[in-house]
Structure formats: C-alpha cells, structure tokens
Amino acid sequence: MRCPACGAAIDDENRCVDCGRVRSAPLSADGGRSEPTESAERRTSRRTTIGLDQNVTAALTYSLTFVTGLAFYLLEENEFVRFHAAQSTAVFGVLFGLSFLLSILETVLIIASVRGVSVALEFAWLLLAVTTVGLWLGLMVQAARGKRTAVPGVERLVDG
C-alpha cells in the first residue's frame, strides 16, 4: 500500500514511512473500510511534553540558539527533541563563547592600537557570524524535517 500524499510505503500501523501521515481508515480484507488500528500511544508518540509535534519542537530548540536549547533540554522528555536541544546548547554555546572571546581580544588590540591584527579579527568575526547564521538556519530546517543531523565534533557530546 502507498501513501496518498507522498507515494511512500505504508507500515503495519497505517503510518507513512516517509512523511509520517496516518491513513485514516485502512482497507479491510474484503476491500471495505475498517476502523483504524493505530493505538493512542502510537498516535501521540510524535507529540512532545508541551503538546506540539516533535519536529516543530525540535526546530524551536534552535530558535534562540543555546537559550531555547537549554530550556527545551531541561523541560522536554521526547528523545528526538532532547537531541536537538542538546546540540543547540553545545553548538551555539561554543559559538557564543568564541564570539565573546573575539570581542574581548579585538577590544584589547584596539586599545593597544594594533591595527593590522584587528582587521584580521574583523574578518574572523565576519566568518564566525556567517557560520553561525548558516548553522542556525540549516539545523532548524533539518529538525523541522525530522532529520537527526549531527554537527561534526559535537555528536559525541550530544549522543553520549
């Protein structure tokens, strides 16, 4: 049987293996409609503690970088959401720390009137900002799609 929305296969519980949609009433052996066989536990397994879909909640963990990551990590019980919350906290916590250190170093060099190094730090600052925005958008989109994308170097912290 195929999903009418995306064409992927339907599993034994009438859920699409690709998009996750639930077929409302499965066909019975005689070709008629029967009652859905999906358990209430299975229907709500994609829901989170706050009542939203797990993909939406996982995307929200990145919304305010490490702040929402930490909040959702402490409040949420859903494994998928906690993974993204931990990753948001780790990735954006490190990037925030690097940004803070760069600003301190740049301030010290400006006070000391070291001109050439401060231009290099401006370039590093720009590179860090572009990286941060790219990671922020990319991770949020991947979480909303239901993907468990791990950032290299952080996956050991998040999974362990």
Tab-separated table of C-alpha atoms in Angstrom:
chain	number	residue	atom	x	y	z
A	1	MET	CA	0.000	0.000	0.000
A	2	ARG	CA	1.251	3.522	-0.800
A	3	CYS	CA	0.779	6.862	0.949
A	4	PRO	CA	-1.664	9.053	-0.974
A	5	ALA	CA	0.312	12.183	-0.008
A	6	CYS	CA	3.878	11.252	-0.989
A	7	GLY	CA	3.738	7.784	-2.545
A	8	ALA	CA	5.982	6.073	0.009
A	9	ALA	CA	5.182	2.735	1.642
A	10	ILE	CA	2.662	2.422	4.486
A	11	ASP	CA	3.734	0.429	7.557
A	12	ASP	CA	1.641	-2.068	9.577
A	13	GLU	CA	0.128	0.718	11.675
A	14	ASN	CA	-1.064	2.705	8.627
A	15	ARG	CA	1.676	5.323	9.015
A	16	CYS	CA	3.684	6.513	6.019
A	17	VAL	CA	7.332	5.538	6.467
A	18	ASP	CA	8.476	8.762	4.775
A	19	CYS	CA	6.160	11.636	5.743
A	20	GLY	CA	4.616	10.063	8.882
A	21	ARG	CA	0.999	10.712	7.900
A	22	VAL	CA	-1.571	8.273	9.213
A	23	ARG	CA	-4.024	6.733	6.809
A	24	SER	CA	-7.453	7.452	8.322
A	25	ALA	CA	-9.161	4.107	7.739
A	26	PRO	CA	-7.309	1.083	6.398
A	27	LEU	CA	-8.831	-1.248	3.883
A	28	SER	CA	-10.080	-4.484	5.412
A	29	ALA	CA	-9.539	-7.911	3.878
A	30	ASP	CA	-12.829	-7.692	1.977
A	31	GLY	CA	-11.920	-4.285	0.495
A	32	GLY	CA	-14.180	-2.204	2.773
A	33	ARG	CA	-13.097	0.419	5.253
A	34	SER	CA	-12.354	-0.743	8.771
A	35	GLU	CA	-11.603	1.098	11.980
A	36	PRO	CA	-8.095	2.484	12.373
A	37	THR	CA	-5.811	0.065	14.168
A	38	GLU	CA	-3.372	2.654	15.422
A	39	SER	CA	-3.047	2.781	19.189
A	40	ALA	CA	-3.445	6.031	21.098
A	41	GLU	CA	0.140	5.682	22.310
A	42	ARG	CA	1.451	5.470	18.743
A	43	ARG	CA	-0.651	8.470	17.636
A	44	THR	CA	0.792	10.656	20.377
A	45	SER	CA	4.369	9.388	20.141
A	46	ARG	CA	5.214	12.263	17.809
A	47	ARG	CA	3.813	14.733	20.357
A	48	THR	CA	6.018	16.362	22.943
A	49	THR	CA	5.552	17.324	26.568
A	50	ILE	CA	4.370	20.802	25.562
A	51	GLY	CA	1.841	19.337	23.124
A	52	LEU	CA	3.460	20.233	19.798
A	53	ASP	CA	4.673	17.909	17.050
A	54	GLN	CA	8.216	16.710	17.765
A	55	ASN	CA	9.594	18.202	14.520
A	56	VAL	CA	8.192	21.654	15.327
A	57	THR	CA	9.507	21.476	18.886
A	58	ALA	CA	12.926	20.292	17.690
A	59	ALA	CA	13.114	23.261	15.298
A	60	LEU	CA	12.140	25.596	18.140
A	61	THR	CA	15.145	24.403	20.170
A	62	TYR	CA	17.314	26.353	17.729
A	63	SER	CA	15.118	29.483	17.643
A	64	LEU	CA	17.003	31.462	20.297
A	65	THR	CA	20.212	29.442	19.972
A	66	PHE	CA	21.582	27.982	23.200
A	67	VAL	CA	18.945	29.659	25.395
A	68	THR	CA	15.998	27.705	23.946
A	69	GLY	CA	18.227	24.661	23.562
A	70	LEU	CA	18.906	24.602	27.282
A	71	ALA	CA	15.273	25.319	28.172
A	72	PHE	CA	13.923	22.505	25.981
A	73	TYR	CA	16.625	20.117	27.176
A	74	LEU	CA	15.536	20.654	30.770
A	75	LEU	CA	11.773	20.604	30.091
A	76	GLU	CA	11.290	18.027	27.340
A	77	GLU	CA	11.149	14.238	27.612
A	78	ASN	CA	10.993	13.417	23.878
A	79	GLU	CA	14.293	11.803	22.799
A	80	PHE	CA	14.366	13.481	19.362
A	81	VAL	CA	13.741	16.939	20.834
A	82	ARG	CA	16.325	16.422	23.585
A	83	PHE	CA	18.934	15.504	20.949
A	84	HIS	CA	18.331	18.769	19.086
A	85	ALA	CA	18.149	20.756	22.321
A	86	ALA	CA	21.496	19.366	23.490
A	87	GLN	CA	23.028	20.066	20.098
A	88	SER	CA	21.671	23.618	20.074
A	89	THR	CA	23.101	24.234	23.528
A	90	ALA	CA	26.514	22.783	22.653
A	91	VAL	CA	26.941	24.303	19.185
A	92	PHE	CA	25.647	27.777	19.918
A	93	GLY	CA	27.185	27.869	23.392
A	94	VAL	CA	30.619	27.300	21.811
A	95	LEU	CA	29.938	29.836	19.046
A	96	PHE	CA	28.767	32.404	21.614
A	97	GLY	CA	31.909	31.797	23.670
A	98	LEU	CA	34.122	32.255	20.599
A	99	SER	CA	32.286	35.455	19.721
A	100	PHE	CA	32.764	36.756	23.251
A	101	LEU	CA	36.489	35.930	23.221
A	102	LEU	CA	36.917	37.574	19.815
A	103	SER	CA	35.256	40.757	21.030
A	104	ILE	CA	37.483	40.904	24.120
A	105	LEU	CA	40.613	40.292	22.049
A	106	GLU	CA	39.586	42.894	19.496
A	107	THR	CA	38.902	45.463	22.214
A	108	VAL	CA	42.318	44.868	23.776
A	109	LEU	CA	44.032	45.207	20.394
A	110	ILE	CA	42.153	48.393	19.545
A	111	ILE	CA	43.155	49.922	22.897
A	112	ALA	CA	46.753	48.858	22.245
A	113	SER	CA	46.497	50.418	18.748
A	114	VAL	CA	47.494	47.229	16.947
A	115	ARG	CA	45.866	47.987	13.613
A	116	GLY	CA	46.737	45.030	11.348
A	117	VAL	CA	45.666	42.319	13.766
A	118	SER	CA	42.333	43.996	14.477
A	119	VAL	CA	41.479	43.883	10.735
A	120	ALA	CA	42.186	40.135	10.760
A	121	LEU	CA	39.929	39.793	13.797
A	122	GLU	CA	37.157	41.649	11.947
A	123	PHE	CA	37.420	39.047	9.184
A	124	ALA	CA	37.316	36.236	11.770
A	125	TRP	CA	34.267	37.876	13.348
A	126	LEU	CA	32.510	38.019	9.959
A	127	LEU	CA	33.362	34.384	9.238
A	128	LEU	CA	32.019	33.369	12.645
A	129	ALA	CA	28.792	35.311	12.067
A	130	VAL	CA	28.186	33.728	8.654
A	131	THR	CA	28.907	30.269	10.082
A	132	THR	CA	26.534	30.865	12.978
A	133	VAL	CA	23.665	32.018	10.764
A	134	GLY	CA	24.240	29.136	8.343
A	135	LEU	CA	24.245	26.548	11.123
A	136	TRP	CA	21.231	28.169	12.772
A	137	LEU	CA	19.106	28.049	9.629
A	138	GLY	CA	20.374	24.657	8.453
A	139	LEU	CA	19.866	22.891	11.772
A	140	MET	CA	16.435	24.425	12.242
A	141	VAL	CA	15.305	23.242	8.791
A	142	GLN	CA	16.734	19.747	9.317
A	143	ALA	CA	14.971	19.444	12.683
A	144	ALA	CA	11.675	20.612	11.171
A	145	ARG	CA	12.038	17.913	8.506
A	146	GLY	CA	12.509	15.270	11.204
A	147	LYS	CA	16.195	14.648	10.470
A	148	ARG	CA	18.664	13.850	13.222
A	149	THR	CA	21.612	15.727	11.720
A	150	ALA	CA	24.637	15.847	14.000
A	151	VAL	CA	27.235	18.593	13.724
A	152	PRO	CA	30.730	17.063	13.366
A	153	GLY	CA	32.704	17.331	16.584
A	154	VAL	CA	29.582	17.753	18.703
A	155	GLU	CA	27.886	14.381	18.135
A	156	ARG	CA	29.917	12.709	20.909
A	157	LEU	CA	28.782	15.328	23.408
A	158	VAL	CA	25.159	15.111	22.301
A	159	ASP	CA	24.775	11.333	21.973
A	160	GLY	CA	26.883	10.442	24.990
